[in-house]
mmCIF file of C-alpha atoms in Angstrom:
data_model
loop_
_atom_site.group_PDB
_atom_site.id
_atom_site.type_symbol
_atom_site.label_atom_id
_atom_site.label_comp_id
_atom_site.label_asym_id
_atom_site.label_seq_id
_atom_site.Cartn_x
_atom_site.Cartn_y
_atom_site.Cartn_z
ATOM 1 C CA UNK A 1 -53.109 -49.132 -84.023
ATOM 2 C CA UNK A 2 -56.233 -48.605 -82.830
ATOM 3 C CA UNK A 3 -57.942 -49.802 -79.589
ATOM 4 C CA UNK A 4 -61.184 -48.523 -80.480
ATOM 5 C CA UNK A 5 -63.403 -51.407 -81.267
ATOM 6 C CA UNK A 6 -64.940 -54.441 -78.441
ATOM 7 C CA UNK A 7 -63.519 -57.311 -79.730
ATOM 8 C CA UNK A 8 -66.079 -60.402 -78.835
ATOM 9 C CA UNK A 9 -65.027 -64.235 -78.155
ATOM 10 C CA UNK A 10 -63.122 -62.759 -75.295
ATOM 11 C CA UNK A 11 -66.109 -63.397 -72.587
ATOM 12 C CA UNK A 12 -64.712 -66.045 -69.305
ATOM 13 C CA UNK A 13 -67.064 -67.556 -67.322
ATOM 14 C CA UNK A 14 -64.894 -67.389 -64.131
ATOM 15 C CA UNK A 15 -65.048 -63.419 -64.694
ATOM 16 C CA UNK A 16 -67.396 -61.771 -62.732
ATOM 17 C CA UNK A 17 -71.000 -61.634 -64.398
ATOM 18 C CA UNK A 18 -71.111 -57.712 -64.788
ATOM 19 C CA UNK A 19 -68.492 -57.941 -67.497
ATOM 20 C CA UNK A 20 -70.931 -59.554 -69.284
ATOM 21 C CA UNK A 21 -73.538 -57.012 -68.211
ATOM 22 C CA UNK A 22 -71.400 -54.517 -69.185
ATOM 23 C CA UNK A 23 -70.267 -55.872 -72.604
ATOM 24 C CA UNK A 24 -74.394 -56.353 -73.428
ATOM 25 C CA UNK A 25 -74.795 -52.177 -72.600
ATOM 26 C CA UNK A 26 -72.055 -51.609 -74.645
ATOM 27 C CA UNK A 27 -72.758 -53.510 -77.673
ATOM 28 C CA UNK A 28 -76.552 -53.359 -77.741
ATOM 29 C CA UNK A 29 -76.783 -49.221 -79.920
ATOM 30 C CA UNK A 30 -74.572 -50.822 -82.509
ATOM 31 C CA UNK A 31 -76.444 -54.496 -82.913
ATOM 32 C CA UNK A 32 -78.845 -55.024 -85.894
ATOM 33 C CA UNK A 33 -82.372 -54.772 -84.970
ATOM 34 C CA UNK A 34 -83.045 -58.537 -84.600
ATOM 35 C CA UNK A 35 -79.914 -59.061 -82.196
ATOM 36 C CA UNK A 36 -80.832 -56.467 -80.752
ATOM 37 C CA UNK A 37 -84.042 -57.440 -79.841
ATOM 38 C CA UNK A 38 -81.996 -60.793 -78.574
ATOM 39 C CA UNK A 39 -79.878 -58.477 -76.188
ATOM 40 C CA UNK A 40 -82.275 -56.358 -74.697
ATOM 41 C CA UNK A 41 -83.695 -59.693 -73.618
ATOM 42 C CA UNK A 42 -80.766 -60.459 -71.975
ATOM 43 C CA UNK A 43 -80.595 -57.714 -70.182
ATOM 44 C CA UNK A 44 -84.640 -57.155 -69.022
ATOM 45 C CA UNK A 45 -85.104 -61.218 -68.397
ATOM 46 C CA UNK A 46 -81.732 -63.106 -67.804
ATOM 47 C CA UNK A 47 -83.626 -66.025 -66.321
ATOM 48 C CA UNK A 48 -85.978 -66.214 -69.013
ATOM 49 C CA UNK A 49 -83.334 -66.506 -71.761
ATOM 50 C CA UNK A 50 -81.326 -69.189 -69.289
ATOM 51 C CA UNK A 51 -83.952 -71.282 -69.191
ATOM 52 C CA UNK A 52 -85.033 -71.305 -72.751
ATOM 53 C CA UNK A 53 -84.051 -73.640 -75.610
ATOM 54 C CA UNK A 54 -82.997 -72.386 -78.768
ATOM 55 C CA UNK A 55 -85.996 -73.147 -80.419
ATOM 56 C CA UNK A 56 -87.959 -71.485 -77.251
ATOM 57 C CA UNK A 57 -86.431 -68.253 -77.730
ATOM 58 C CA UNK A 58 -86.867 -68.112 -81.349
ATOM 59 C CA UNK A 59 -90.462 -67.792 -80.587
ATOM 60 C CA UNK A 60 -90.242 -65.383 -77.896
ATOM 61 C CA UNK A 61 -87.712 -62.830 -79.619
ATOM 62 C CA UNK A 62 -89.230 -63.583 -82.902
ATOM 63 C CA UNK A 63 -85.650 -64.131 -84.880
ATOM 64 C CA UNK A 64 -84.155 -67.509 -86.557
ATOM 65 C CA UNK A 65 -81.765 -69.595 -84.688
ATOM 66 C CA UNK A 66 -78.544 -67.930 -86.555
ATOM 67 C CA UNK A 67 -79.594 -64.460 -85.398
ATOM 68 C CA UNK A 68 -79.503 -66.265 -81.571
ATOM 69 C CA UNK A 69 -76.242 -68.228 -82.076
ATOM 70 C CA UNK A 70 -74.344 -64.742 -83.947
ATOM 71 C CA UNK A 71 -75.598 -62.565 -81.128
ATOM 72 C CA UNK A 72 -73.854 -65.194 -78.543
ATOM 73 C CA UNK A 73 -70.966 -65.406 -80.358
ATOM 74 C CA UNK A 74 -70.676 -61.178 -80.962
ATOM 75 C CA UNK A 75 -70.945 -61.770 -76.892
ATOM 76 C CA UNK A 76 -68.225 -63.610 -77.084
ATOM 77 C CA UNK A 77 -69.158 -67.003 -76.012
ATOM 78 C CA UNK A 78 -68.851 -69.975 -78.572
ATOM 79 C CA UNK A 79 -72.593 -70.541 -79.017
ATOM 80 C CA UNK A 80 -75.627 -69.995 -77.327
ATOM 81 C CA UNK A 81 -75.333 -72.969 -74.487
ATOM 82 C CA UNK A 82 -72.121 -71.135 -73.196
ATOM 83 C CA UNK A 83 -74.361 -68.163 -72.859
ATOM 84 C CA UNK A 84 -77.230 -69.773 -71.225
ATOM 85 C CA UNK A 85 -74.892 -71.196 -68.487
ATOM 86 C CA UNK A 86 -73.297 -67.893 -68.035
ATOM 87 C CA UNK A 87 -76.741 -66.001 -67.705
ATOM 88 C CA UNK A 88 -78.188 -68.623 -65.509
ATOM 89 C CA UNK A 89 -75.273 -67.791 -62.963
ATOM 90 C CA UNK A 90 -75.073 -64.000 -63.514
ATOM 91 C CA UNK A 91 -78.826 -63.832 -63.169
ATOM 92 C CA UNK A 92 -78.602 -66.230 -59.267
ATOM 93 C CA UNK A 93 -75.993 -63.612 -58.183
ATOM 94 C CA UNK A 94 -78.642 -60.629 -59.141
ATOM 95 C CA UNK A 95 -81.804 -61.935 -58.781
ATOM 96 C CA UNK A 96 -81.924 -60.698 -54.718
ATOM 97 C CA UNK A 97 -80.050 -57.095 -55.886
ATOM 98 C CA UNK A 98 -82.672 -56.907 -58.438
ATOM 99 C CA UNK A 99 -85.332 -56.295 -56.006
ATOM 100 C CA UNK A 100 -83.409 -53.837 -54.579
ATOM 101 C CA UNK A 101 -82.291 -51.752 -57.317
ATOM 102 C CA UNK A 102 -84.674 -51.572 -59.960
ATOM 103 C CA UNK A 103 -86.210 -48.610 -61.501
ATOM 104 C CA UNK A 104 -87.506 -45.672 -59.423
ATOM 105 C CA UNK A 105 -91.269 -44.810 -59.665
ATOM 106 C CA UNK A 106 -93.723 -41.812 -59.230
ATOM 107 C CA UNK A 107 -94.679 -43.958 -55.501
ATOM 108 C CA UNK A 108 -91.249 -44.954 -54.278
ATOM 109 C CA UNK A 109 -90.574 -43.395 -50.387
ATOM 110 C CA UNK A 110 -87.567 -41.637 -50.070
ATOM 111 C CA UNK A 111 -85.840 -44.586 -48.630
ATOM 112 C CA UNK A 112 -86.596 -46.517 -51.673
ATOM 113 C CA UNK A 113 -84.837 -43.992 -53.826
ATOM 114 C CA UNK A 114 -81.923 -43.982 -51.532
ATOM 115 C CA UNK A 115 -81.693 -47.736 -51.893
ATOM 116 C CA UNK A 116 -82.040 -48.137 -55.794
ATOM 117 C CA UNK A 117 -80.016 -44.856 -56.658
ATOM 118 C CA UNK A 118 -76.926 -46.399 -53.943
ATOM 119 C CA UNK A 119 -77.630 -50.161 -55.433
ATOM 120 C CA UNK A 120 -77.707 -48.684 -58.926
ATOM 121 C CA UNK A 121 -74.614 -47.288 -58.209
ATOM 122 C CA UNK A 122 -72.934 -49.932 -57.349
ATOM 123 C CA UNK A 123 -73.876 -51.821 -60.178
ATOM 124 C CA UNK A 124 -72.399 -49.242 -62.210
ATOM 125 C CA UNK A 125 -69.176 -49.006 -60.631
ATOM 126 C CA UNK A 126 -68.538 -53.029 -60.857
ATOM 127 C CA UNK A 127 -69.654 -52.865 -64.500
ATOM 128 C CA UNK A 128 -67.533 -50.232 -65.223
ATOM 129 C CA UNK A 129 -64.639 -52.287 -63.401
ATOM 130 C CA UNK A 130 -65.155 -55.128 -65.263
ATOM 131 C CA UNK A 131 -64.867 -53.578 -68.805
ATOM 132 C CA UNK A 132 -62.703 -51.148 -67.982
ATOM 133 C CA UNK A 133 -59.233 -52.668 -70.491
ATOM 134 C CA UNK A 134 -55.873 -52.326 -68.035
ATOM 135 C CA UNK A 135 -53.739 -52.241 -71.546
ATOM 136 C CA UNK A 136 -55.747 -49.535 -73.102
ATOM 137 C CA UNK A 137 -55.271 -47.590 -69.700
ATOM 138 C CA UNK A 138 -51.594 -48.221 -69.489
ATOM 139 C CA UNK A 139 -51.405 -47.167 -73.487
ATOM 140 C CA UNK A 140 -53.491 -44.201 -72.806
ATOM 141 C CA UNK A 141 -51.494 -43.327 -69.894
ATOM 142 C CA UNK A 142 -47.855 -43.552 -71.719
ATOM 143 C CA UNK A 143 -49.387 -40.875 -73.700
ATOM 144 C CA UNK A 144 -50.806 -38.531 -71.692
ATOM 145 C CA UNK A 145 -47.293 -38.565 -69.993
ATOM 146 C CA UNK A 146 -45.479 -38.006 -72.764
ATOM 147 C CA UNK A 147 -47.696 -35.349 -74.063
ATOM 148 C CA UNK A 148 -46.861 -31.478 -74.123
ATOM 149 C CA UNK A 149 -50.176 -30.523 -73.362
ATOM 150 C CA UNK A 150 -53.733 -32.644 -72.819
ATOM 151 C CA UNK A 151 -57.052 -31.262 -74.031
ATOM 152 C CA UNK A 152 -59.959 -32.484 -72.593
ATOM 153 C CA UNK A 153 -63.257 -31.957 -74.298
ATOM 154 C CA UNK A 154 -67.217 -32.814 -72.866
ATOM 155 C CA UNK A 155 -70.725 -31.441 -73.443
ATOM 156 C CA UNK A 156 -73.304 -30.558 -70.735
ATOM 157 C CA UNK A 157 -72.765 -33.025 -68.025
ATOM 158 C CA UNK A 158 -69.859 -34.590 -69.868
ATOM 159 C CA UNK A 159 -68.107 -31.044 -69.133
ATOM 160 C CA UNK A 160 -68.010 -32.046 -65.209
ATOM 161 C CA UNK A 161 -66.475 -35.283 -65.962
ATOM 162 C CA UNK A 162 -64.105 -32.792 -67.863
ATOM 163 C CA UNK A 163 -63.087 -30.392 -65.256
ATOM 164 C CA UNK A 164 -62.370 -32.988 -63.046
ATOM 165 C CA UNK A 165 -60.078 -34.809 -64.988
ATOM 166 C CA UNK A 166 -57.934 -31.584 -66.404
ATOM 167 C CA UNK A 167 -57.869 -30.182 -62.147
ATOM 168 C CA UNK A 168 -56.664 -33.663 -61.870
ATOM 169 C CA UNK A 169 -53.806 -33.517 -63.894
ATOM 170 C CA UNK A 170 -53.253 -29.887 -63.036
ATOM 171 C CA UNK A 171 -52.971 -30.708 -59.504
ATOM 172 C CA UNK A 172 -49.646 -33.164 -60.477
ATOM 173 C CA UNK A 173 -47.890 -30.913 -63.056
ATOM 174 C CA UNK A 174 -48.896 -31.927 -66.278
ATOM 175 C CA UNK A 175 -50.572 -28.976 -68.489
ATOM 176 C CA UNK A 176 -53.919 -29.620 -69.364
ATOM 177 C CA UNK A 177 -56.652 -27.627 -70.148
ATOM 178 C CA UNK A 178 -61.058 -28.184 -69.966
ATOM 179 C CA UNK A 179 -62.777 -25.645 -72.305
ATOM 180 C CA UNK A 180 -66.423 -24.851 -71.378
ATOM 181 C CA UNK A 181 -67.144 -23.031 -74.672
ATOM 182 C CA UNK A 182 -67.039 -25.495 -77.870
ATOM 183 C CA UNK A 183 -65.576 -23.049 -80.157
ATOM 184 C CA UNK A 184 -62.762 -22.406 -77.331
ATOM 185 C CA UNK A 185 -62.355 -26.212 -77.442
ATOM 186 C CA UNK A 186 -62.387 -26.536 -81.121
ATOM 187 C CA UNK A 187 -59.875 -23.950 -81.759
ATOM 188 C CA UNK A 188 -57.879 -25.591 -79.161
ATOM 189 C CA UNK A 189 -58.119 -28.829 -81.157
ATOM 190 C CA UNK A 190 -56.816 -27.194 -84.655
ATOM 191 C CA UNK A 191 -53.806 -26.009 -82.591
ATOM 192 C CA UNK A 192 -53.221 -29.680 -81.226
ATOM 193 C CA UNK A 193 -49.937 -31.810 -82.981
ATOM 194 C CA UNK A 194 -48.692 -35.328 -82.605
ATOM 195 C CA UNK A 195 -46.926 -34.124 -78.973
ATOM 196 C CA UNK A 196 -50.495 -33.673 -77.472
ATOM 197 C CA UNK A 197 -53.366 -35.790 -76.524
ATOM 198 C CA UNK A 198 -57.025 -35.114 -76.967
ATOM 199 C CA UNK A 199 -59.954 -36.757 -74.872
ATOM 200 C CA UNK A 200 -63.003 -36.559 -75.823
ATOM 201 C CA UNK A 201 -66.064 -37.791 -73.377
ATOM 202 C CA UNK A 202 -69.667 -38.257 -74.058
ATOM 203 C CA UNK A 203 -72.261 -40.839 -72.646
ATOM 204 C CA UNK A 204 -73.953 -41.707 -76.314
ATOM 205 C CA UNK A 205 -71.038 -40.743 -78.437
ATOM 206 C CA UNK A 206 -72.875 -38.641 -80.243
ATOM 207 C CA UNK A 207 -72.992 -35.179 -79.110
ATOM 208 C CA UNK A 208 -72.379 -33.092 -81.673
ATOM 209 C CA UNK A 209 -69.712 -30.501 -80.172
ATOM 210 C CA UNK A 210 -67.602 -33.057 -78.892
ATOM 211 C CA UNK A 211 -67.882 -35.432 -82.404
ATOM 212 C CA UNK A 212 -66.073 -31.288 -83.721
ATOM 213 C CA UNK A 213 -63.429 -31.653 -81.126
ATOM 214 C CA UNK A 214 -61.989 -34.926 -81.303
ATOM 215 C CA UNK A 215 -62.414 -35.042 -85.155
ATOM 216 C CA UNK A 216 -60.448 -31.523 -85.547
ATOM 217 C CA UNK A 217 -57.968 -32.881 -83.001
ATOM 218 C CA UNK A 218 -57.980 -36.495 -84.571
ATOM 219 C CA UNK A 219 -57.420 -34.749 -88.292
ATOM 220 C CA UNK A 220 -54.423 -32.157 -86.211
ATOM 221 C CA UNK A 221 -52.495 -35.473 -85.621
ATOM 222 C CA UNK A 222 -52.630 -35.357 -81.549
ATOM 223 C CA UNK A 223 -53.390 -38.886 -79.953
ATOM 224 C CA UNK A 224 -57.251 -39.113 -79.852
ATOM 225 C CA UNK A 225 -58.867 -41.113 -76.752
ATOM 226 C CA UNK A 226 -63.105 -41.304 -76.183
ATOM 227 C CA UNK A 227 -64.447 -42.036 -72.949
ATOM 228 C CA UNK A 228 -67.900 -43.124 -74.081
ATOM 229 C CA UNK A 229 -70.571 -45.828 -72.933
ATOM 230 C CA UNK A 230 -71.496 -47.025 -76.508
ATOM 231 C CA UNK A 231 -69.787 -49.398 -79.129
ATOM 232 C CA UNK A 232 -69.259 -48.266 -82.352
ATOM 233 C CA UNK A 233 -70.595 -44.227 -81.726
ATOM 234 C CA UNK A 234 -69.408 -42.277 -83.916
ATOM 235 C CA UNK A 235 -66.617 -40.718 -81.193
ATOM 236 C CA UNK A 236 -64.791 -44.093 -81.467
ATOM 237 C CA UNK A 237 -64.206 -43.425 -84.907
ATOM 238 C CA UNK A 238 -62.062 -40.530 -84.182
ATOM 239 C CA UNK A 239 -60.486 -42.406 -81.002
ATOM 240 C CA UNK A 240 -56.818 -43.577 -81.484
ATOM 241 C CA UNK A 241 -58.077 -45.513 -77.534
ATOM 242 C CA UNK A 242 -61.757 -45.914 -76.406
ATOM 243 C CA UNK A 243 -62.311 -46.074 -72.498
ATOM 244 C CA UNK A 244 -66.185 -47.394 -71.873
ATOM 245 C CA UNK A 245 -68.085 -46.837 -68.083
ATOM 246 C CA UNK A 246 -71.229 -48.336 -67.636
ATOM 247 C CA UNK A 247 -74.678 -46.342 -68.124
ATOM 248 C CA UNK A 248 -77.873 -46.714 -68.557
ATOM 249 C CA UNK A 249 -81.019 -44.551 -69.110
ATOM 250 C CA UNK A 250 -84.044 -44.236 -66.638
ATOM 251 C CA UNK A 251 -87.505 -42.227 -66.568
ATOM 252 C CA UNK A 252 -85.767 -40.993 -63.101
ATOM 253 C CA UNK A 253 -82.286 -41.173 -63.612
ATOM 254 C CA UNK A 254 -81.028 -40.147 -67.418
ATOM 255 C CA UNK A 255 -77.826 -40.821 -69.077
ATOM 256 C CA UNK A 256 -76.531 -37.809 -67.738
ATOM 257 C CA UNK A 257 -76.855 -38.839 -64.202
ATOM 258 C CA UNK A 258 -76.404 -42.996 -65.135
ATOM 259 C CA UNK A 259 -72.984 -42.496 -66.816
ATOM 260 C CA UNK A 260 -71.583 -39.714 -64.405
ATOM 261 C CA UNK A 261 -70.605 -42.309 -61.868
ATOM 262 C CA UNK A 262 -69.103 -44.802 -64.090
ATOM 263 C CA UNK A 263 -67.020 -42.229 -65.926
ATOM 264 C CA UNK A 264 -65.884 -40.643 -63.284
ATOM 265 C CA UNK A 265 -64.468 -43.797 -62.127
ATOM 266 C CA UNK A 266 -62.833 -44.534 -65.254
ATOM 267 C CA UNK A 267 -61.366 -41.129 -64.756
ATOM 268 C CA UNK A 268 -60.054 -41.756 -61.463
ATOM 269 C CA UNK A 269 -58.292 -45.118 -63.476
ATOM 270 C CA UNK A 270 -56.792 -43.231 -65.805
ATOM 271 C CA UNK A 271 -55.672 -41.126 -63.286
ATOM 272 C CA UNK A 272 -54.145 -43.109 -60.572
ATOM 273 C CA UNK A 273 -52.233 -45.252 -63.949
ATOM 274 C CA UNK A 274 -50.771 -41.770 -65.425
ATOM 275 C CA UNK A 275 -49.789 -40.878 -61.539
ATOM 276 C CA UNK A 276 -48.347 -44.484 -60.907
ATOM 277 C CA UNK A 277 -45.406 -43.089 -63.909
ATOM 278 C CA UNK A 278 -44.912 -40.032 -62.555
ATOM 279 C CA UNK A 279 -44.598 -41.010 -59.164
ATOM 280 C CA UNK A 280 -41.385 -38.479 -57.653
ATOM 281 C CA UNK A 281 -42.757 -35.287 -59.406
ATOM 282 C CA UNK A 282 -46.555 -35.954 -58.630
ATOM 283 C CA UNK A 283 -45.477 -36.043 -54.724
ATOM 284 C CA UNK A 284 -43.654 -32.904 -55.258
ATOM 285 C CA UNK A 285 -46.324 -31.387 -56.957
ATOM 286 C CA UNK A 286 -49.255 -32.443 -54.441
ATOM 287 C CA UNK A 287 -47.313 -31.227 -51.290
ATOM 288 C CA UNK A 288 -46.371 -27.941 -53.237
ATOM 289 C CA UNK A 289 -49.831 -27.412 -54.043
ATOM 290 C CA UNK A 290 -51.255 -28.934 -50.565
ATOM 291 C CA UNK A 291 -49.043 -26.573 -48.652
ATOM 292 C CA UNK A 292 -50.074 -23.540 -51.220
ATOM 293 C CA UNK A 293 -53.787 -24.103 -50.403
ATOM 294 C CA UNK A 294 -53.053 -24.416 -46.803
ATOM 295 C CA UNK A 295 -51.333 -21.535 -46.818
ATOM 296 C CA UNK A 296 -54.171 -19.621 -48.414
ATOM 297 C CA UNK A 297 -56.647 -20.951 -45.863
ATOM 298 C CA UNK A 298 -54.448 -19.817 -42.786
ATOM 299 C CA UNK A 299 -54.418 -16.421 -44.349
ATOM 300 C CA UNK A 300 -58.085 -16.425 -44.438
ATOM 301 C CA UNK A 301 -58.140 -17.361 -40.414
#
């Protein structure tokens, strides 16, 4: 079955407020305009939307009272005073990080940027965290160990996010392979069968050459997983298992940069889970490979 859609009325408010952060990113490409319009609100004024009645922030978003109350509930909270209390705590805990990490402009001093690219950060990596699903990790992970081979597929930036996942795996033993070239990665995926397991990883979920490989991989019968920062992109619907990292876009900081963070953490997840299974050859293989590079390095002395 697949684990490739956010289910909502799954939201607790005793989790941390970045999951709902995080769930609002991840939903808000695939809303209809008018929720939409209701969740970008959310996300650019928390404390406005807290404070307002129903009936105030029909007037301010311009959308009925329905609209409101389904875009709460697609949050996953029963109705819309649920999701006032939760914003009006999420948005105490960020109102003081706010003014540290908002966006970078033209007149910031270099200590500024190092401040709201570190804080930014940050944010990413607990938003990340708090989507991030342990059983679709644990699912994901049963596969990749199982798996003859892994393919792992990504597009400009995405490719880095690549690489560093398949030298990952490399590095304990399990055969795995990063094309750079597209049509190296979609004749890889034809090859593919129900022993392998494809990932495919893009920010939007939408870049063409990586839609080819995980479709052609998907349609070969391998296990399919998308590593993505968007509901509903068109990737998921060749995913068997969706992974989603934060990211966010930024005059000064685009998706490429905002998402590279939080996937590579989700990486490092995945990672760590598909090492936790593998435990007695993954310690053979680092030492064999540790004392193989050190080996090469005392050569070079």
């Amino acid at each position: 079955m697949s684990d490739s859609q956010v289910h909502s009325g799954d939201y607790s408010q005793d989790r941390d407020p970045d999951a709902l952060v995080a769930r609002v990113r991840v939903l808000l490409p695939s809303l209809p305009p008018a929720s939409a319009r209701v969740a970008q609100l959310i996300l650019d004024d928390p404390v406005l939307v807290s404070r307002s009645t129903l009936q105030e922030l029909v007037r301010v978003v311009g959308t009925s009272e329905a609209t409101i109350v389904r875009t709460a509930r697609t949050l996953g909270f029963r109705g819309y005073p649920d999701m006032r209390f939760a914003l009006a705590t999420a948005a105490g805990q960020r109102r003081q990080e706010h003014q540290i990490t908002g966006d970078i402009t033209a007149t910031d001093s270099a200590r500024e940027v190092i401040d709201k690219i570190s804080g930014a950060e940050q944010r990413a990596l607990r938003e990340t965290a708090a989507h991030l699903d342990a059983e679709v990790l644990d699912r994901i992970a049963e596969a990749i160990v199982a798996a003859r081979k892994i393919a792992i597929y990504g597009a400009g930036a995405s490719s880095l996010i690549a690489a560093d996942l398949q030298q990952k795996l490399m590095r304990i033993g399990l055969i795995s392979h990063a094309p750079a070239d597209n049509h190296l990665a979609v004749t890889e995926a034809v090859l593919l069968t129900k022993h392998d397991v494809a990932i495919g990883i893009s920010h939007s979920g939408e870049t063409g050459e990586t839609l080819a490989f995980l479709r052609q991989a998907h349609q070969s019968g391998a296990v399919t997983v998308a590593l993505t920062s968007v509901d509903s992109s068109t990737l998921t619907t060749h995913a068997d298992h969706v992974v989603y990292a934060a990211g966010r876009d930024d005059i000064f900081r685009p998706a490429a940069l905002s998402s590279r963070i939080s996937h590579l953490m989700a990486v490092d997840c995945l990672f760590v889970v598909v090492a936790q299974r593998t435990y007695d050859s993954t310690v053979r293989a680092v030492a064999a490979t540790h004392d193989a590079l050190a080996a090469s390095r005392a050569r070079k002395q």
